[in-house]
Amino acid sequence: MIPVIERSGGKVLVRASVEQIIVNNGKVAGVRVKKGKESYDIECPMVISSAGLYNTFNSMLPKHVSQKSYFSKICSDLKPGVATMICFIGLDGTPEELEVKAQNFWAFTNSDITATAEKYLSMESESALDEDVPLLFISFPSTKDPQWAKNPDRQGKTTMQIITLSNFDWFKAWQDKPVKNRGDEYDEVKNTIGHKMIEQACQLFPQIRDKIVYTEIASPLTNQHYIAQPNGEIYGLDHTMERFDPWMVAQLRPETDLPGLYLTGQDTLEAGFTGALFSGVITAQVCLGRPVLWDLIKLHDKIEAKANKKLE
């Protein structure tokens, strides 16, 4: 992605956090980023934020500006998505040897999914540690990557990912502690739940049990630290009935009521890669004032026709 941006004259800043969206005379005027110990103002007439509704309006905009926006009321009216825990697993063996495929699996402990999950999430952390994790999302990401095996260092290796819902309050006491050094009590809670997730996954895929060579467990605080999700969630706004009310959907659009500020990402559409990708297309349409989706369809048809011609 970065080479494409740079070929078009763009610049990509890494390890440069956005401190503030600059507003002058009621219009967006740029962003202030922090690189190391220094802050820099980057002037621009348009800012597109993919940082999510809460980060954009509760953290990045000056308070006297954000309070005037109807998006601030939406932040109060809606709630964030449920926090998550993630286990990143490295397996010794090819997908064929491990008998795993490019598929996603949802595993539940019983058929009453909603009630079981709500009961689990309402528990105190001490009680949750003794319970089975009520739902798991299991995937093998490397099986979906056509370039994976072309790297010599990756040959004979497979990655696995396990995700479940969590309660941010179970970890909130340690959110101000330094990352990777939050203390033994934090590690105990995180690792107990994480290894329970792995054990339950091994019951479903017994062939991987003795093939695990790498394990990294991420808590809601991990999500908060690395992807700046305020409540440890990965899906932004919670997908409730209120969030998908027709009037709310109409308000959660790319163009905001602050001139020059636009939104993109799953908060303007729906969760997941597909929602985030399509929201980017929709935001581009609004900013450019042209039918970008139709442009992409025509480009796809052109590339496909060219490929078919080569086969003739």
PDB file of C-alpha atoms in Angstrom:
ATOM      1  CA  MET A   1       0.000   0.000   0.000  1.00  0.00           C
ATOM      2  CA  ILE A   2       2.779   2.457   0.887  1.00  0.00           C
ATOM      3  CA  PRO A   3       4.464   2.331  -2.575  1.00  0.00           C
ATOM      4  CA  VAL A   4       1.100   3.091  -4.216  1.00  0.00           C
ATOM      5  CA  ILE A   5       0.609   6.130  -1.963  1.00  0.00           C
ATOM      6  CA  GLU A   6       4.147   7.364  -2.581  1.00  0.00           C
ATOM      7  CA  ARG A   7       3.894   6.924  -6.353  1.00  0.00           C
ATOM      8  CA  SER A   8       0.910   9.256  -6.229  1.00  0.00           C
ATOM      9  CA  GLY A   9       2.905  11.912  -4.387  1.00  0.00           C
ATOM     10  CA  GLY A  10       1.785  11.009  -0.875  1.00  0.00           C
ATOM     11  CA  LYS A  11       3.838  10.540   2.260  1.00  0.00           C
ATOM     12  CA  VAL A  12       3.387   7.918   4.971  1.00  0.00           C
ATOM     13  CA  LEU A  13       4.473   8.726   8.524  1.00  0.00           C
ATOM     14  CA  VAL A  14       5.166   5.835  10.887  1.00  0.00           C
ATOM     15  CA  ARG A  15       5.533   6.018  14.668  1.00  0.00           C
ATOM     16  CA  ALA A  16       4.012   9.493  14.502  1.00  0.00           C
ATOM     17  CA  SER A  17       0.876   9.701  16.617  1.00  0.00           C
ATOM     18  CA  VAL A  18      -1.804  12.278  15.871  1.00  0.00           C
ATOM     19  CA  GLU A  19      -2.091  14.665  18.815  1.00  0.00           C
ATOM     20  CA  GLN A  20      -4.820  16.869  17.417  1.00  0.00           C
ATOM     21  CA  ILE A  21      -6.861  17.739  14.364  1.00  0.00           C
ATOM     22  CA  ILE A  22      -6.206  21.452  13.862  1.00  0.00           C
ATOM     23  CA  VAL A  23      -9.250  23.673  13.362  1.00  0.00           C
ATOM     24  CA  ASN A  24      -9.136  27.341  12.385  1.00  0.00           C
ATOM     25  CA  ASN A  25     -12.175  29.585  11.864  1.00  0.00           C
ATOM     26  CA  GLY A  26     -14.557  26.646  12.026  1.00  0.00           C
ATOM     27  CA  LYS A  27     -12.722  24.612   9.356  1.00  0.00           C
ATOM     28  CA  VAL A  28     -10.179  21.825   9.406  1.00  0.00           C
ATOM     29  CA  ALA A  29      -6.690  23.222   8.820  1.00  0.00           C
ATOM     30  CA  GLY A  30      -4.431  20.197   9.343  1.00  0.00           C
ATOM     31  CA  VAL A  31      -3.139  17.726  11.917  1.00  0.00           C
ATOM     32  CA  ARG A  32      -0.556  17.919  14.683  1.00  0.00           C
ATOM     33  CA  VAL A  33       1.599  14.799  14.932  1.00  0.00           C
ATOM     34  CA  LYS A  34       4.193  13.807  17.478  1.00  0.00           C
ATOM     35  CA  LYS A  35       7.427  12.214  16.283  1.00  0.00           C
ATOM     36  CA  GLY A  36       9.774  11.368  19.109  1.00  0.00           C
ATOM     37  CA  LYS A  37       9.701  14.324  21.498  1.00  0.00           C
ATOM     38  CA  GLU A  38       8.795  16.877  18.844  1.00  0.00           C
ATOM     39  CA  SER A  39       5.371  17.921  17.529  1.00  0.00           C
ATOM     40  CA  TYR A  40       4.795  19.008  13.939  1.00  0.00           C
ATOM     41  CA  ASP A  41       1.849  20.756  12.314  1.00  0.00           C
ATOM     42  CA  ILE A  42       0.921  19.450   8.873  1.00  0.00           C
ATOM     43  CA  GLU A  43      -1.334  21.912   7.086  1.00  0.00           C
ATOM     44  CA  CYS A  44      -4.088  20.580   4.827  1.00  0.00           C
ATOM     45  CA  PRO A  45      -7.647  21.586   3.903  1.00  0.00           C
ATOM     46  CA  MET A  46      -9.034  18.066   4.370  1.00  0.00           C
ATOM     47  CA  VAL A  47      -8.541  15.355   7.006  1.00  0.00           C
ATOM     48  CA  ILE A  48      -9.873  11.810   6.604  1.00  0.00           C
ATOM     49  CA  SER A  49      -9.942   9.975   9.908  1.00  0.00           C
ATOM     50  CA  SER A  50     -10.016   6.192  10.071  1.00  0.00           C
ATOM     51  CA  ALA A  51      -9.300   6.251  13.815  1.00  0.00           C
ATOM     52  CA  GLY A  52     -12.907   5.554  14.749  1.00  0.00           C
ATOM     53  CA  LEU A  53     -15.670   7.766  16.074  1.00  0.00           C
ATOM     54  CA  TYR A  54     -14.514   7.805  19.703  1.00  0.00           C
ATOM     55  CA  ASN A  55     -10.886   8.648  18.966  1.00  0.00           C
ATOM     56  CA  THR A  56     -11.801  11.301  16.419  1.00  0.00           C
ATOM     57  CA  PHE A  57     -14.397  13.212  18.426  1.00  0.00           C
ATOM     58  CA  ASN A  58     -13.377  12.437  22.015  1.00  0.00           C
ATOM     59  CA  SER A  59      -9.595  12.687  21.666  1.00  0.00           C
ATOM     60  CA  MET A  60      -8.347  14.273  18.446  1.00  0.00           C
ATOM     61  CA  LEU A  61     -10.587  17.309  18.096  1.00  0.00           C
ATOM     62  CA  PRO A  62     -10.415  20.268  20.496  1.00  0.00           C
ATOM     63  CA  LYS A  63     -13.250  19.893  23.009  1.00  0.00           C
ATOM     64  CA  HIS A  64     -14.884  23.214  22.183  1.00  0.00           C
ATOM     65  CA  VAL A  65     -15.111  22.051  18.564  1.00  0.00           C
ATOM     66  CA  SER A  66     -16.227  18.444  19.094  1.00  0.00           C
ATOM     67  CA  GLN A  67     -18.973  19.450  21.533  1.00  0.00           C
ATOM     68  CA  LYS A  68     -20.719  21.385  18.757  1.00  0.00           C
ATOM     69  CA  SER A  69     -20.842  18.330  16.475  1.00  0.00           C
ATOM     70  CA  TYR A  70     -23.772  15.929  16.412  1.00  0.00           C
ATOM     71  CA  PHE A  71     -21.183  13.142  16.259  1.00  0.00           C
ATOM     72  CA  SER A  72     -20.353  13.851  19.925  1.00  0.00           C
ATOM     73  CA  LYS A  73     -23.936  13.032  20.836  1.00  0.00           C
ATOM     74  CA  ILE A  74     -23.666   9.812  18.823  1.00  0.00           C
ATOM     75  CA  CYS A  75     -20.576   8.911  20.871  1.00  0.00           C
ATOM     76  CA  SER A  76     -22.720   9.272  24.004  1.00  0.00           C
ATOM     77  CA  ASP A  77     -25.805   7.571  22.614  1.00  0.00           C
ATOM     78  CA  LEU A  78     -24.036   4.500  21.238  1.00  0.00           C
ATOM     79  CA  LYS A  79     -21.652   2.166  23.032  1.00  0.00           C
ATOM     80  CA  PRO A  80     -18.326   0.674  21.974  1.00  0.00           C
ATOM     81  CA  GLY A  81     -18.008  -2.880  20.732  1.00  0.00           C
ATOM     82  CA  VAL A  82     -17.185  -5.683  23.144  1.00  0.00           C
ATOM     83  CA  ALA A  83     -13.533  -6.053  24.072  1.00  0.00           C
ATOM     84  CA  THR A  84     -11.625  -9.042  22.722  1.00  0.00           C
ATOM     85  CA  MET A  85      -8.806 -11.390  23.530  1.00  0.00           C
ATOM     86  CA  ILE A  86      -6.643 -12.851  20.775  1.00  0.00           C
ATOM     87  CA  CYS A  87      -4.208 -15.768  20.732  1.00  0.00           C
ATOM     88  CA  PHE A  88      -1.563 -15.735  18.002  1.00  0.00           C
ATOM     89  CA  ILE A  89      -0.214 -19.240  17.439  1.00  0.00           C
ATOM     90  CA  GLY A  90       2.710 -20.520  15.396  1.00  0.00           C
ATOM     91  CA  LEU A  91       2.481 -24.148  14.241  1.00  0.00           C
ATOM     92  CA  ASP A  92       5.220 -26.457  13.014  1.00  0.00           C
ATOM     93  CA  GLY A  93       3.922 -28.011   9.807  1.00  0.00           C
ATOM     94  CA  THR A  94       2.316 -27.168   6.498  1.00  0.00           C
ATOM     95  CA  PRO A  95      -1.454 -26.798   6.214  1.00  0.00           C
ATOM     96  CA  GLU A  96      -1.537 -30.148   4.438  1.00  0.00           C
ATOM     97  CA  GLU A  97       0.402 -31.861   7.220  1.00  0.00           C
ATOM     98  CA  LEU A  98      -1.786 -30.237   9.869  1.00  0.00           C
ATOM     99  CA  GLU A  99      -4.975 -30.891   7.905  1.00  0.00           C
ATOM    100  CA  VAL A 100      -6.171 -27.287   8.147  1.00  0.00           C
ATOM    101  CA  LYS A 101      -7.706 -25.173   5.401  1.00  0.00           C
ATOM    102  CA  ALA A 102      -8.334 -21.542   4.484  1.00  0.00           C
ATOM    103  CA  GLN A 103     -11.518 -21.404   6.510  1.00  0.00           C
ATOM    104  CA  ASN A 104     -12.977 -19.605   9.512  1.00  0.00           C
ATOM    105  CA  PHE A 105     -14.546 -21.557  12.365  1.00  0.00           C
ATOM    106  CA  TRP A 106     -16.999 -20.387  15.019  1.00  0.00           C
ATOM    107  CA  ALA A 107     -17.147 -22.652  18.060  1.00  0.00           C
ATOM    108  CA  PHE A 108     -19.725 -22.381  20.852  1.00  0.00           C
ATOM    109  CA  THR A 109     -20.087 -24.303  24.105  1.00  0.00           C
ATOM    110  CA  ASN A 110     -23.867 -24.583  23.675  1.00  0.00           C
ATOM    111  CA  SER A 111     -26.701 -23.474  21.416  1.00  0.00           C
ATOM    112  CA  ASP A 112     -27.924 -20.590  23.618  1.00  0.00           C
ATOM    113  CA  ILE A 113     -25.206 -18.302  22.297  1.00  0.00           C
ATOM    114  CA  THR A 114     -26.451 -14.895  23.456  1.00  0.00           C
ATOM    115  CA  ALA A 115     -27.413 -15.866  26.999  1.00  0.00           C
ATOM    116  CA  THR A 116     -24.190 -17.808  27.545  1.00  0.00           C
ATOM    117  CA  ALA A 117     -21.997 -14.960  26.279  1.00  0.00           C
ATOM    118  CA  GLU A 118     -23.848 -12.340  28.325  1.00  0.00           C
ATOM    119  CA  LYS A 119     -23.543 -14.445  31.476  1.00  0.00           C
ATOM    120  CA  TYR A 120     -19.810 -14.956  30.873  1.00  0.00           C
ATOM    121  CA  LEU A 121     -19.116 -11.273  30.212  1.00  0.00           C
ATOM    122  CA  SER A 122     -21.061 -10.188  33.301  1.00  0.00           C
ATOM    123  CA  MET A 123     -18.880 -12.293  35.610  1.00  0.00           C
ATOM    124  CA  GLU A 124     -16.103 -10.985  37.813  1.00  0.00           C
ATOM    125  CA  SER A 125     -12.684 -11.937  36.475  1.00  0.00           C
ATOM    126  CA  GLU A 126     -12.096 -14.469  39.267  1.00  0.00           C
ATOM    127  CA  SER A 127     -15.225 -16.385  38.256  1.00  0.00           C
ATOM    128  CA  ALA A 128     -14.493 -16.140  34.524  1.00  0.00           C
ATOM    129  CA  LEU A 129     -11.115 -17.824  35.014  1.00  0.00           C
ATOM    130  CA  ASP A 130     -12.887 -21.024  36.068  1.00  0.00           C
ATOM    131  CA  GLU A 131     -15.345 -21.040  33.153  1.00  0.00           C
ATOM    132  CA  ASP A 132     -15.009 -22.395  29.649  1.00  0.00           C
ATOM    133  CA  VAL A 133     -14.760 -19.636  27.063  1.00  0.00           C
ATOM    134  CA  PRO A 134     -18.267 -19.630  25.521  1.00  0.00           C
ATOM    135  CA  LEU A 135     -17.293 -18.768  21.972  1.00  0.00           C
ATOM    136  CA  LEU A 136     -14.205 -18.910  19.794  1.00  0.00           C
ATOM    137  CA  PHE A 137     -13.370 -17.634  16.342  1.00  0.00           C
ATOM    138  CA  ILE A 138     -10.591 -19.799  14.909  1.00  0.00           C
ATOM    139  CA  SER A 139      -8.720 -19.150  11.701  1.00  0.00           C
ATOM    140  CA  PHE A 140      -5.438 -20.085  10.012  1.00  0.00           C
ATOM    141  CA  PRO A 141      -4.359 -16.795   8.349  1.00  0.00           C
ATOM    142  CA  SER A 142      -1.287 -18.131   6.552  1.00  0.00           C
ATOM    143  CA  THR A 143      -3.449 -20.569   4.581  1.00  0.00           C
ATOM    144  CA  LYS A 144      -5.168 -17.540   3.012  1.00  0.00           C
ATOM    145  CA  ASP A 145      -1.907 -15.896   1.934  1.00  0.00           C
ATOM    146  CA  PRO A 146      -0.761 -17.047  -1.537  1.00  0.00           C
ATOM    147  CA  GLN A 147       2.689 -15.523  -0.889  1.00  0.00           C
ATOM    148  CA  TRP A 148       3.246 -17.228   2.462  1.00  0.00           C
ATOM    149  CA  ALA A 149       5.190 -20.309   1.371  1.00  0.00           C
ATOM    150  CA  LYS A 150       7.341 -18.336  -1.090  1.00  0.00           C
ATOM    151  CA  ASN A 151       9.383 -17.006   1.835  1.00  0.00           C
ATOM    152  CA  PRO A 152      11.981 -19.679   2.766  1.00  0.00           C
ATOM    153  CA  ASP A 153      11.719 -18.807   6.456  1.00  0.00           C
ATOM    154  CA  ARG A 154       8.001 -19.584   6.421  1.00  0.00           C
ATOM    155  CA  GLN A 155       8.120 -22.904   4.641  1.00  0.00           C
ATOM    156  CA  GLY A 156       6.773 -25.727   6.772  1.00  0.00           C
ATOM    157  CA  LYS A 157       5.099 -23.248   9.134  1.00  0.00           C
ATOM    158  CA  THR A 158       1.442 -22.296   9.669  1.00  0.00           C
ATOM    159  CA  THR A 159      -0.165 -19.519  11.681  1.00  0.00           C
ATOM    160  CA  MET A 160      -3.327 -19.792  13.740  1.00  0.00           C
ATOM    161  CA  GLN A 161      -5.486 -17.117  15.345  1.00  0.00           C
ATOM    162  CA  ILE A 162      -8.075 -17.558  18.102  1.00  0.00           C
ATOM    163  CA  ILE A 163     -10.384 -14.681  19.103  1.00  0.00           C
ATOM    164  CA  THR A 164     -13.016 -14.411  21.798  1.00  0.00           C
ATOM    165  CA  LEU A 165     -15.058 -11.714  23.512  1.00  0.00           C
ATOM    166  CA  SER A 166     -13.859 -10.285  26.809  1.00  0.00           C
ATOM    167  CA  ASN A 167     -14.782  -7.800  29.518  1.00  0.00           C
ATOM    168  CA  PHE A 168     -12.567  -4.707  29.563  1.00  0.00           C
ATOM    169  CA  ASP A 169     -13.191  -4.294  33.302  1.00  0.00           C
ATOM    170  CA  TRP A 170     -11.302  -7.544  33.967  1.00  0.00           C
ATOM    171  CA  PHE A 171      -8.102  -5.743  32.898  1.00  0.00           C
ATOM    172  CA  LYS A 172      -8.870  -2.087  33.601  1.00  0.00           C
ATOM    173  CA  ALA A 173      -6.824  -1.998  36.818  1.00  0.00           C
ATOM    174  CA  TRP A 174      -3.623  -2.458  34.795  1.00  0.00           C
ATOM    175  CA  GLN A 175      -4.275  -0.083  31.877  1.00  0.00           C
ATOM    176  CA  ASP A 176      -1.811   2.523  33.174  1.00  0.00           C
ATOM    177  CA  LYS A 177       0.968   0.000  33.677  1.00  0.00           C
ATOM    178  CA  PRO A 178       3.767  -0.221  31.068  1.00  0.00           C
ATOM    179  CA  VAL A 179       3.152  -2.546  28.140  1.00  0.00           C
ATOM    180  CA  LYS A 180       4.754  -6.004  28.523  1.00  0.00           C
ATOM    181  CA  ASN A 181       5.390  -5.192  32.172  1.00  0.00           C
ATOM    182  CA  ARG A 182       1.946  -4.931  33.744  1.00  0.00           C
ATOM    183  CA  GLY A 183       2.698  -7.337  36.588  1.00  0.00           C
ATOM    184  CA  ASP A 184       2.141 -10.931  37.667  1.00  0.00           C
ATOM    185  CA  GLU A 185      -1.565 -10.550  38.470  1.00  0.00           C
ATOM    186  CA  TYR A 186      -2.296  -9.192  34.998  1.00  0.00           C
ATOM    187  CA  ASP A 187      -0.272 -11.976  33.388  1.00  0.00           C
ATOM    188  CA  GLU A 188      -2.152 -14.582  35.414  1.00  0.00           C
ATOM    189  CA  VAL A 189      -5.576 -13.357  34.277  1.00  0.00           C
ATOM    190  CA  LYS A 190      -4.491 -12.924  30.658  1.00  0.00           C
ATOM    191  CA  ASN A 191      -2.638 -16.223  30.383  1.00  0.00           C
ATOM    192  CA  THR A 192      -5.288 -18.268  32.203  1.00  0.00           C
ATOM    193  CA  ILE A 193      -7.983 -17.188  29.758  1.00  0.00           C
ATOM    194  CA  GLY A 194      -5.615 -17.377  26.790  1.00  0.00           C
ATOM    195  CA  HIS A 195      -4.436 -20.910  27.501  1.00  0.00           C
ATOM    196  CA  LYS A 196      -8.027 -21.995  28.107  1.00  0.00           C
ATOM    197  CA  MET A 197      -8.805 -20.675  24.593  1.00  0.00           C
ATOM    198  CA  ILE A 198      -5.893 -22.672  23.188  1.00  0.00           C
ATOM    199  CA  GLU A 199      -6.935 -25.840  25.031  1.00  0.00           C
ATOM    200  CA  GLN A 200     -10.490 -25.579  23.720  1.00  0.00           C
ATOM    201  CA  ALA A 201      -9.125 -25.055  20.201  1.00  0.00           C
ATOM    202  CA  CYS A 202      -6.941 -28.160  20.587  1.00  0.00           C
ATOM    203  CA  GLN A 203     -10.020 -30.170  21.487  1.00  0.00           C
ATOM    204  CA  LEU A 204     -11.470 -29.161  18.120  1.00  0.00           C
ATOM    205  CA  PHE A 205      -8.174 -29.614  16.255  1.00  0.00           C
ATOM    206  CA  PRO A 206      -6.312 -32.316  18.230  1.00  0.00           C
ATOM    207  CA  GLN A 207      -3.693 -32.655  15.478  1.00  0.00           C
ATOM    208  CA  ILE A 208      -2.173 -29.260  16.382  1.00  0.00           C
ATOM    209  CA  ARG A 209      -1.660 -29.927  20.094  1.00  0.00           C
ATOM    210  CA  ASP A 210       1.957 -31.081  19.786  1.00  0.00           C
ATOM    211  CA  LYS A 211       2.756 -28.712  16.902  1.00  0.00           C
ATOM    212  CA  ILE A 212       2.508 -25.388  18.762  1.00  0.00           C
ATOM    213  CA  VAL A 213       5.915 -23.656  18.709  1.00  0.00           C
ATOM    214  CA  TYR A 214       4.919 -20.038  19.358  1.00  0.00           C
ATOM    215  CA  THR A 215       2.216 -18.410  21.461  1.00  0.00           C
ATOM    216  CA  GLU A 216       1.372 -14.743  22.017  1.00  0.00           C
ATOM    217  CA  ILE A 217      -1.733 -13.789  23.990  1.00  0.00           C
ATOM    218  CA  ALA A 218      -3.304 -10.366  23.578  1.00  0.00           C
ATOM    219  CA  SER A 219      -5.742  -8.847  26.061  1.00  0.00           C
ATOM    220  CA  PRO A 220      -8.106  -5.871  25.616  1.00  0.00           C
ATOM    221  CA  LEU A 221      -5.226  -3.707  26.912  1.00  0.00           C
ATOM    222  CA  THR A 222      -3.115  -4.968  24.017  1.00  0.00           C
ATOM    223  CA  ASN A 223      -5.770  -3.698  21.618  1.00  0.00           C
ATOM    224  CA  GLN A 224      -5.897  -0.410  23.497  1.00  0.00           C
ATOM    225  CA  HIS A 225      -2.120   0.017  23.240  1.00  0.00           C
ATOM    226  CA  TYR A 226      -1.408  -1.096  19.680  1.00  0.00           C
ATOM    227  CA  ILE A 227      -4.548  -0.089  17.766  1.00  0.00           C
ATOM    228  CA  ALA A 228      -5.701   2.717  20.094  1.00  0.00           C
ATOM    229  CA  GLN A 229      -9.145   1.269  20.758  1.00  0.00           C
ATOM    230  CA  PRO A 230     -10.309   3.031  23.954  1.00  0.00           C
ATOM    231  CA  ASN A 231     -12.160   0.029  25.393  1.00  0.00           C
ATOM    232  CA  GLY A 232     -10.085  -2.831  24.028  1.00  0.00           C
ATOM    233  CA  GLU A 233     -12.512  -3.556  21.202  1.00  0.00           C
ATOM    234  CA  ILE A 234     -11.550  -4.417  17.618  1.00  0.00           C
ATOM    235  CA  TYR A 235     -14.836  -3.529  15.904  1.00  0.00           C
ATOM    236  CA  GLY A 236     -15.412   0.105  16.916  1.00  0.00           C
ATOM    237  CA  LEU A 237     -19.065   0.909  17.583  1.00  0.00           C
ATOM    238  CA  ASP A 238     -21.091  -1.970  18.956  1.00  0.00           C
ATOM    239  CA  HIS A 239     -23.393  -3.576  16.397  1.00  0.00           C
ATOM    240  CA  THR A 240     -26.628  -3.002  18.259  1.00  0.00           C
ATOM    241  CA  MET A 241     -30.127  -2.313  16.992  1.00  0.00           C
ATOM    242  CA  GLU A 242     -29.623   1.352  17.917  1.00  0.00           C
ATOM    243  CA  ARG A 243     -26.441   1.537  15.838  1.00  0.00           C
ATOM    244  CA  PHE A 244     -28.265   0.201  12.754  1.00  0.00           C
ATOM    245  CA  ASP A 245     -31.403   2.287  13.188  1.00  0.00           C
ATOM    246  CA  PRO A 246     -32.060   3.855   9.726  1.00  0.00           C
ATOM    247  CA  TRP A 247     -31.691   7.403  11.061  1.00  0.00           C
ATOM    248  CA  MET A 248     -28.428   6.511  12.817  1.00  0.00           C
ATOM    249  CA  VAL A 249     -27.086   4.867   9.667  1.00  0.00           C
ATOM    250  CA  ALA A 250     -27.924   8.036   7.752  1.00  0.00           C
ATOM    251  CA  GLN A 251     -25.964  10.130  10.257  1.00  0.00           C
ATOM    252  CA  LEU A 252     -22.882   7.875  10.313  1.00  0.00           C
ATOM    253  CA  ARG A 253     -21.676   9.093   6.955  1.00  0.00           C
ATOM    254  CA  PRO A 254     -18.195  10.074   5.713  1.00  0.00           C
ATOM    255  CA  GLU A 255     -18.914  13.813   5.539  1.00  0.00           C
ATOM    256  CA  THR A 256     -19.129  15.376   9.004  1.00  0.00           C
ATOM    257  CA  ASP A 257     -20.643  18.652  10.155  1.00  0.00           C
ATOM    258  CA  LEU A 258     -17.127  20.099  10.516  1.00  0.00           C
ATOM    259  CA  PRO A 259     -15.994  21.425   7.101  1.00  0.00           C
ATOM    260  CA  GLY A 260     -12.954  19.519   5.861  1.00  0.00           C
ATOM    261  CA  LEU A 261     -13.305  16.541   8.222  1.00  0.00           C
ATOM    262  CA  TYR A 262     -14.307  13.182   6.789  1.00  0.00           C
ATOM    263  CA  LEU A 263     -14.641   9.739   8.355  1.00  0.00           C
ATOM    264  CA  THR A 264     -13.833   6.330   6.981  1.00  0.00           C
ATOM    265  CA  GLY A 265     -13.520   2.844   8.443  1.00  0.00           C
ATOM    266  CA  GLN A 266     -15.964   0.404   9.940  1.00  0.00           C
ATOM    267  CA  ASP A 267     -17.751   2.991  12.132  1.00  0.00           C
ATOM    268  CA  THR A 268     -19.280   4.498   8.992  1.00  0.00           C
ATOM    269  CA  LEU A 269     -20.471   1.170   7.593  1.00  0.00           C
ATOM    270  CA  GLU A 270     -20.035  -2.143   9.438  1.00  0.00           C
ATOM    271  CA  ALA A 271     -17.390  -4.262  11.102  1.00  0.00           C
ATOM    272  CA  GLY A 272     -14.690  -6.345   9.506  1.00  0.00           C
ATOM    273  CA  PHE A 273     -12.383  -6.072   6.508  1.00  0.00           C
ATOM    274  CA  THR A 274     -15.219  -5.874   3.999  1.00  0.00           C
ATOM    275  CA  GLY A 275     -16.966  -3.082   5.879  1.00  0.00           C
ATOM    276  CA  ALA A 276     -13.726  -1.128   6.294  1.00  0.00           C
ATOM    277  CA  LEU A 277     -12.739  -1.560   2.628  1.00  0.00           C
ATOM    278  CA  PHE A 278     -16.099  -0.522   1.256  1.00  0.00           C
ATOM    279  CA  SER A 279     -16.234   2.444   3.614  1.00  0.00           C
ATOM    280  CA  GLY A 280     -12.957   3.591   2.047  1.00  0.00           C
ATOM    281  CA  VAL A 281     -14.538   3.477  -1.387  1.00  0.00           C
ATOM    282  CA  ILE A 282     -17.583   5.408  -0.160  1.00  0.00           C
ATOM    283  CA  THR A 283     -15.413   8.044   1.530  1.00  0.00           C
ATOM    284  CA  ALA A 284     -13.322   8.414  -1.633  1.00  0.00           C
ATOM    285  CA  GLN A 285     -16.509   8.968  -3.630  1.00  0.00           C
ATOM    286  CA  VAL A 286     -17.575  11.758  -1.276  1.00  0.00           C
ATOM    287  CA  CYS A 287     -14.162  13.457  -1.205  1.00  0.00           C
ATOM    288  CA  LEU A 288     -13.559  13.217  -4.952  1.00  0.00           C
ATOM    289  CA  GLY A 289     -17.139  13.859  -6.006  1.00  0.00           C
ATOM    290  CA  ARG A 290     -17.134  11.017  -8.494  1.00  0.00           C
ATOM    291  CA  PRO A 291     -18.459   7.423  -8.652  1.00  0.00           C
ATOM    292  CA  VAL A 292     -15.318   5.610  -7.466  1.00  0.00           C
ATOM    293  CA  LEU A 293     -17.130   2.287  -7.104  1.00  0.00           C
ATOM    294  CA  TRP A 294     -18.190   2.459 -10.744  1.00  0.00           C
ATOM    295  CA  ASP A 295     -14.596   3.343 -11.673  1.00  0.00           C
ATOM    296  CA  LEU A 296     -13.406   0.197  -9.901  1.00  0.00           C
ATOM    297  CA  ILE A 297     -16.017  -1.965 -11.618  1.00  0.00           C
ATOM    298  CA  LYS A 298     -14.944  -0.654 -15.032  1.00  0.00           C
ATOM    299  CA  LEU A 299     -11.274  -1.182 -14.157  1.00  0.00           C
ATOM    300  CA  HIS A 300     -12.039  -4.750 -13.069  1.00  0.00           C
ATOM    301  CA  ASP A 301     -13.866  -5.452 -16.337  1.00  0.00           C
ATOM    302  CA  LYS A 302     -10.974  -3.995 -18.326  1.00  0.00           C
ATOM    303  CA  ILE A 303      -8.360  -6.105 -16.513  1.00  0.00           C
ATOM    304  CA  GLU A 304     -10.495  -9.235 -16.823  1.00  0.00           C
ATOM    305  CA  ALA A 305     -11.046  -8.664 -20.555  1.00  0.00           C
ATOM    306  CA  LYS A 306      -7.312  -8.206 -21.064  1.00  0.00           C
ATOM    307  CA  ALA A 307      -6.560 -11.410 -19.155  1.00  0.00           C
ATOM    308  CA  ASN A 308      -9.152 -13.357 -21.156  1.00  0.00           C
ATOM    309  CA  LYS A 309      -7.663 -12.038 -24.407  1.00  0.00           C
ATOM    310  CA  LYS A 310      -4.250 -13.420 -23.430  1.00  0.00           C
ATOM    311  CA  LEU A 311      -5.797 -16.845 -22.912  1.00  0.00           C
ATOM    312  CA  GLU A 312      -7.300 -16.923 -26.395  1.00  0.00           C
TER     313      GLU A 312
END
